[in-house]
Amino acid sequence: MPIWNPQVECAPVADRRALQLARLQDTVARLYAHVPFYRDKLAAAKLRPEDVRSLADLARLPFTRKDELRQTYPYGLLACPREDVVEIHTSSGTTGTPVVGAYTAADLKLWSEVMARTLAMAGCTAADTVQNAYGYGLFTGGLGVHYGARRIGANILPISSGNTRRQLHVMRDFGTTLLTCTPSYSLFLAEAAREEGIDFRDMPLKAGCFGAEPWSENMRVEIEAKLDISAHDIYGLTELIGPGVAAECECKHGQHFNEDYFYPEIINPETGEVLPDGEKGELVITSLQREGSPLLRYRTRDITFLMRDPCPCGRTTVRIHRLLGRTDDMMIVRGVNIFPSQIENVLMRIEGTQPHYQIVIDRGATHLDEIEIRVEVEDAVFSDVTSVLERLRKRIHDELKSELGISAHIKLVEPRSIARSEGKAQRIIDRRSI
């Protein structure tokens, strides 16, 4: 599959590291000079920009946390003159003050470049038609994909999220070849297509770029089977740029990190210690060339690990493993640490279940944590005899018990009974704090 920018993506590792150091030193110097927030943090750590002499010195720099971004709302982290800002994006702000990303013209060019790389990894060329079902607006997903597709020269269908029936008709009428949306919404489209009598095998759709929420390898299998496409995982954060930080190539063995613009570390989330390659921990990212709102050692709360073994695609960039969960969506049930993705992996490999589920955590009369997992089953299974449903329920229970060490109440529900979302799916209902 063609590589968008082979000179950069396939560069010798030593050359890339020299570039990273130069850009890191420049970023630290600019933040020290122009952002009081970072000048104070560096002073508290007894550091000045000239103390960064190697990439190893990055570990001496202070972390940046999400709550600090909210405390500096809206322009407290701006590293350039206000008149140089040409675009603003924010997080949804559903849990408090939103996080702000400020973009200069150079930042938009950077974003277009990394998103062109992202889409190219899924096979996108100027000959393709991209149906962009991410939301446009302050959310970064829609415009991020839009800029990348435009950089490639592809035809863009800026349909945004929602209106599922229209999505399918547009896909059929305009010959969509690449779909971009959340993974859960792609399965919602598949479900709606079946009800509309639309067969994806009759359309030229060949690939999809899915992100903005965690999804498992088993969900990929489900998406690829139901939409008859190659499904690619993409990664990004509003805090860093939006989508475009990392993405999967055709090999689908980890996501290639755009290391010339973003420097990844894996740390122990409890101690902050930098961990070696291959060891699971929290992903920390430093901006290397953002002008508007660069960040030092941003703690993403995403759990993964780094892989540097050669990729058959020819790219030499480090890869991150598919996200294993988050430090903040980790559930602790009776002392057992569980991520929703672990439960999803078990459910998705059991025949007869649908890729729609909810996890409900509550405290019972004994004041002990109880977990209920509501799982949609296929029409044929739900309409079958009670003994078949009971065997399926027991199998799910036993496999979760064996693999994760939890004893959950399994509730099998009829198809289409769990609420669908056109954006991120709500997987967890935690009633312990209600």
C-alpha positions as a printed Julia matrix, in Angstrom:
434×3 Matrix{Float64}:
   0.0     0.0    0.0
   1.49    3.43  -0.9
   3.09    5.4    1.95
   2.06    9.06   2.02
   5.41   10.52   3.12
   8.09    7.81   2.88
  10.95   10.26   3.38
   9.66   10.93   6.92
   7.75    7.76   7.78
  10.59    5.47   6.66
  13.48    7.67   7.83
  16.46    6.11   9.68
  15.76    6.03  13.41
  18.93    7.99  14.21
  17.89   10.82  11.89
  14.46   10.95  13.47
  15.87   11.08  17.0
  18.1    14.02  16.05
  15.04   15.81  14.66
  13.04   15.03  17.81
  15.74   16.47  20.07
  15.98   19.69  18.06
  12.21   20.12  18.1
  11.95   19.25  21.8
  14.56   21.86  22.7
  12.77   24.47  20.63
   9.39   23.61  22.19
  10.71   23.81  25.76
  12.38   27.16  25.01
   9.17   28.61  23.52
   7.03   27.4   26.41
   9.48   28.81  28.94
   9.49   32.16  27.16
   5.79   32.53  26.37
   3.66   30.41  28.76
   3.83   31.38  32.46
   2.16   28.08  33.39
   5.12   26.1   32.02
   7.75   28.59  33.15
   6.47   28.12  36.72
   6.39   24.32  36.4
   9.94   24.2   35.07
  11.13   26.58  37.77
   9.53   24.37  40.42
  11.5    21.44  38.98
  14.66   23.61  39.0
  14.98   23.31  35.22
  15.7    25.74  32.42
  15.46   25.11  28.65
  19.24   24.68  28.32
  19.05   21.7   30.69
  17.45   19.64  27.89
  20.57   18.27  26.21
  19.29   14.83  25.16
  16.0    12.98  24.72
  16.73   11.23  28.01
  16.32   14.61  29.73
  12.64   14.53  28.8
  12.06   12.29  31.82
  13.16   15.18  34.07
  10.45   17.5   32.77
   7.15   17.89  34.66
   3.94   16.17  33.57
   0.85   17.99  32.32
  -2.55   16.74  33.49
  -6.01   17.24  32.1
  -7.28   19.12  35.13
  -4.48   21.65  34.61
  -5.69   22.25  31.06
  -9.14   23.04  32.43
  -7.69   25.37  35.06
  -6.0    27.42  32.32
  -9.18   27.73  30.18
  -9.45   29.32  27.68
  -6.09   30.82  26.66
  -3.77   30.11  29.57
  -1.61   27.68  27.58
  -1.41   29.72  24.4
   2.2    29.78  23.17
   1.72   32.23  20.31
   0.15   35.68  19.83
  -3.68   35.58  19.85
  -3.76   37.08  16.34
  -1.88   34.02  15.01
  -4.71   31.66  16.06
  -6.91   30.74  13.1
  -9.0    27.91  14.58
 -10.15   26.65  17.98
 -11.32   23.18  18.96
 -12.44   21.9   22.35
 -13.4    18.7   24.09
 -17.09   18.13  24.72
 -16.86   19.54  28.23
 -19.52   17.08  29.47
 -17.59   16.51  32.71
 -16.62   20.11  33.34
 -14.73   22.97  31.71
 -13.69   21.96  28.18
 -10.1    21.47  27.08
  -8.99   23.97  24.41
  -6.8    23.35  21.37
  -5.58   26.48  19.57
  -4.36   26.14  15.97
  -2.19   28.44  13.91
  -2.0    28.14  10.12
   1.13   26.02  10.59
  -0.74   23.76  13.04
  -3.49   23.16  10.48
  -0.83   22.25   7.92
   0.67   19.81  10.44
  -2.78   18.34  11.14
  -3.47   17.9    7.43
  -0.14   16.1    7.05
  -0.62   13.59   9.87
  -4.21   12.91   8.81
  -3.09   12.34   5.23
  -0.69    9.72   6.6
  -3.53    8.23   8.66
  -5.94    7.88   5.75
  -3.21    6.64   3.41
  -2.49    3.79   5.82
  -6.05    2.59   5.17
  -5.45    2.79   1.41
  -6.89    6.24   0.7
  -5.7     7.94  -2.51
  -6.87   10.85  -4.65
  -9.14    8.39  -6.47
 -11.18    7.62  -3.32
 -14.44    8.98  -1.92
 -14.32    9.5    1.85
 -17.6     9.51   3.79
 -16.78   11.44   6.94
 -19.34   10.54   9.61
 -17.42   12.11  12.47
 -19.04   15.2   13.93
 -18.02   18.58  12.53
 -17.69   21.54  14.85
 -15.63   22.05  18.01
 -15.01   18.28  18.17
 -11.77   17.51  16.32
 -12.86   14.34  14.51
 -14.79   15.78  11.59
 -12.42   18.53  10.5
  -9.33   16.4   11.19
 -10.44   13.79   8.68
 -11.62   16.53   6.31
  -8.22   18.23   6.24
  -6.4    14.94   5.7
  -8.66   13.85   2.85
  -8.31   17.25   1.23
  -4.51   17.05   1.52
  -4.59   13.71  -0.32
  -6.97   15.09  -2.92
  -9.75   12.58  -2.24
 -13.43   13.35  -2.77
 -14.97   14.21   0.62
 -18.57   13.61   1.67
 -18.8    15.84   4.79
 -21.99   14.22   6.04
 -21.06   14.47   9.75
 -22.68   12.22  12.36
 -26.29   11.14  12.62
 -29.16   10.53  10.17
 -28.25    6.88   9.7
 -30.66    6.15   6.88
 -29.28    9.05   4.87
 -25.73    7.87   5.6
 -26.51    4.58   3.89
 -28.18    6.15   0.89
 -25.32    8.62   0.41
 -22.86    5.75   0.69
 -24.68    3.85  -2.02
 -25.44    6.78  -4.32
 -22.0     8.41  -4.28
 -19.88    5.27  -4.24
 -18.15    5.74  -0.89
 -14.89    3.81  -0.7
 -13.65    4.86   2.76
 -15.79    5.36   5.89
 -14.71    7.33   8.96
 -16.7     7.22  12.22
 -16.66    5.64  15.67
 -16.44    1.82  15.66
 -19.73    1.44  17.53
 -21.48    3.64  14.95
 -20.14    1.51  12.1
 -21.93   -1.48  13.62
 -25.05    0.64  14.03
 -24.81    1.37  10.28
 -24.47   -2.35   9.58
 -27.58   -3.06  11.62
 -29.54   -0.34   9.84
 -28.31   -1.54   6.44
 -29.68   -4.99   7.12
 -33.07   -3.5    8.01
 -32.98   -1.41   4.79
 -32.06   -4.43   2.69
 -28.67   -2.9    1.77
 -25.77   -5.3    1.22
 -22.3    -3.81   1.66
 -20.94   -6.37  -0.77
 -22.83   -4.54  -3.51
 -20.99   -1.26  -2.8
 -17.39   -0.16  -3.46
 -16.7     0.5    0.24
 -13.27   -1.01   0.96
 -11.97    0.38   4.26
 -12.78    2.33   7.4
 -10.84    4.48   9.88
 -12.37    4.1   13.33
 -11.47    5.84  16.59
 -12.64    8.22  19.37
 -13.56    5.29  21.63
 -11.9     2.05  22.76
 -12.66   -1.06  20.69
 -11.37   -4.59  20.74
  -9.77   -6.88  18.18
 -12.9    -9.0   18.24
 -15.0    -5.95  17.39
 -12.72   -5.41  14.39
 -13.56   -8.91  13.19
 -17.26   -8.11  13.57
 -16.99   -4.8   11.68
 -14.96   -6.3    8.85
 -17.43   -9.16   8.43
 -20.59   -7.04   8.56
 -19.36   -4.14   6.39
 -17.09   -6.23   4.14
 -14.16   -3.83   4.66
 -10.68   -3.53   6.15
 -11.07   -1.77   9.53
  -8.22    0.42  10.8
  -7.72    1.79  14.31
  -6.75    5.48  14.56
  -5.66    7.42  17.61
  -5.65   11.05  18.67
  -6.6    13.51  21.39
  -8.11   16.98  21.36
  -5.34   18.0   23.72
  -2.57   17.15  21.24
  -4.04   17.81  17.76
  -7.16   15.65  17.38
  -6.97   12.47  15.28
  -3.63   11.93  13.58
  -1.32   11.1   16.48
  -1.07    7.43  15.47
  -2.77    4.98  13.09
  -2.67    1.42  11.8
  -1.14    0.46   8.48
  -2.28   -2.54   6.44
  -0.36   -4.89   8.76
  -2.61   -3.96  11.72
   0.06   -4.77  14.26
   0.02   -1.64  16.37
  -0.46    1.99  15.42
   2.43    3.93  13.88
   3.19    7.03  15.93
   3.88   10.27  14.07
   7.12   10.68  15.99
   8.34   13.71  14.12
   5.5    15.69  15.73
   4.65   13.75  18.92
   7.04   12.01  21.32
   5.6     9.0   23.22
   6.61    7.61  26.6
   5.1     4.84  28.71
   5.08    5.42  32.46
   4.01    3.62  35.58
   0.75    5.5   36.34
   1.36    5.23  40.08
   5.01    6.34  40.29
   5.59    8.28  37.05
   8.63    6.1   36.29
   9.39    5.7   32.55
   8.95    2.05  31.55
  10.93    0.1   28.94
   9.53   -0.8   25.53
   7.05   -3.66  25.68
   5.96   -2.95  29.24
   2.34   -1.92  29.76
   1.62    1.47  31.3
   0.16    4.94  30.77
   0.89    6.73  27.5
   2.47   10.18  27.89
   2.89   12.45  24.85
   4.92   15.6   24.22
   4.18   17.96  21.31
   7.24   18.58  19.17
   6.1    21.27  16.71
   2.74   22.69  17.74
   2.62   26.49  17.72
  -0.77   27.28  19.27
  -0.97   25.0   22.3
   2.0    22.62  22.64
   2.07   20.33  25.68
   4.9    18.81  27.7
   4.53   15.21  28.85
   0.74   15.1   28.68
  -0.7    12.19  30.67
  -3.3    10.66  28.36
  -4.58    8.07  30.89
  -4.57    5.53  28.03
  -2.98    2.16  28.78
  -0.76    0.61  26.09
   2.89   -0.25  25.35
   5.52    0.63  22.74
   6.69   -1.7   19.97
   9.86   -1.09  17.97
  10.2    -4.37  16.08
  10.33   -3.8   12.28
   6.96   -3.48  10.53
   6.62   -5.22   7.14
   5.05   -2.04   5.73
   8.48   -0.36   5.73
   7.7     2.46   8.18
  10.34    2.87  10.87
   8.24    4.75  13.41
   7.55    3.31  16.85
   4.11    1.72  17.26
   1.69    1.66  20.16
  -0.32   -1.46  20.86
  -4.1    -1.22  20.55
  -5.33    0.58  23.68
  -5.84   -1.8   26.57
  -8.03    0.56  28.6
  -7.73    3.8   30.55
  -6.6     4.59  34.03
  -9.87    6.5   34.51
 -12.34    3.99  33.01
 -10.8     1.09  34.87
 -13.45   -0.48  37.06
 -12.52   -1.88  40.44
 -15.07   -4.52  41.39
 -14.43   -6.26  44.7
 -10.75   -5.44  44.4
 -10.38   -6.7   40.83
  -9.19   -4.2   38.2
 -11.23   -4.55  35.0
 -11.34   -2.61  31.74
 -14.46   -2.66  29.53
 -12.28   -3.75  26.6
 -11.45   -6.96  28.47
 -15.14   -7.78  28.87
 -15.77   -6.88  25.23
 -13.05   -9.25  24.07
 -14.73  -12.13  25.84
 -18.22  -11.27  24.6
 -17.21  -10.76  20.98
 -15.77  -14.23  20.58
 -18.91  -15.98  21.82
 -21.22  -17.0   19.01
 -24.81  -15.82  19.31
 -24.06  -12.47  20.94
 -24.34   -9.04  19.31
 -21.64   -6.32  19.63
 -23.89   -4.22  21.88
 -23.59   -4.45  25.65
 -23.7    -2.42  28.86
 -21.94   -2.9   32.15
 -23.92   -1.93  35.24
 -22.14   -1.73  38.61
 -24.1    -1.37  41.83
 -23.91   -2.14  45.53
 -26.36   -4.7   46.78
 -27.95   -5.21  50.16
 -24.67   -6.65  51.45
 -22.88   -3.42  50.44
 -20.59   -5.42  48.18
 -20.01   -4.44  44.57
 -22.15   -6.3   42.07
 -21.67   -6.24  38.31
 -24.37   -6.95  35.74
 -23.53   -7.27  32.05
 -26.4    -6.78  29.65
 -25.7    -8.48  26.35
 -27.78   -8.37  23.2
 -28.18  -11.72  21.48
 -29.03  -12.54  17.91
 -32.69  -12.82  16.86
 -32.5   -16.57  16.34
 -30.98  -17.16  19.75
 -33.4   -14.89  21.61
 -36.39  -16.62  20.05
 -34.99  -20.05  20.85
 -35.91  -22.27  23.78
 -35.05  -21.2   27.31
 -32.41  -23.9   27.69
 -30.39  -22.45  24.78
 -30.41  -18.99  26.36
 -29.43  -20.44  29.71
 -26.46  -22.29  28.18
 -25.32  -19.08  26.48
 -25.71  -17.08  29.69
 -23.7   -19.7   31.62
 -20.96  -19.76  29.0
 -20.53  -15.97  29.16
 -20.49  -16.12  32.96
 -17.94  -18.92  33.06
 -15.58  -17.39  30.48
 -15.59  -14.02  32.27
 -14.95  -15.83  35.56
 -12.09  -17.83  34.05
 -10.43  -14.98  32.17
 -11.02  -11.95  34.39
 -11.69  -13.45  37.78
 -15.09  -11.79  38.2
 -18.46  -13.31  38.88
 -20.97  -11.2   36.99
 -24.71  -11.46  36.61
 -25.34  -11.94  32.9
 -28.59  -10.56  31.51
 -29.36  -11.54  27.93
 -31.56   -8.98  26.21
 -33.35   -8.94  22.89
 -31.8    -7.39  19.76
 -31.88   -3.57  19.47
 -32.9    -3.12  23.12
 -29.69   -1.36  24.2
 -29.68    2.31  23.2
 -27.55    3.11  20.16
 -25.27    6.12  19.87
 -24.18    8.07  16.83
 -21.02    9.02  18.72
 -19.28    7.27  21.57
 -21.2     4.33  23.0
 -22.08    4.45  26.71
 -20.71    1.15  27.97
 -20.62    1.65  31.75
 -23.37    2.63  34.18
 -21.83    2.93  37.65
 -24.55    3.36  40.24
 -22.25    3.15  43.24
 -21.87    6.92  43.31
 -25.56    7.7   42.78
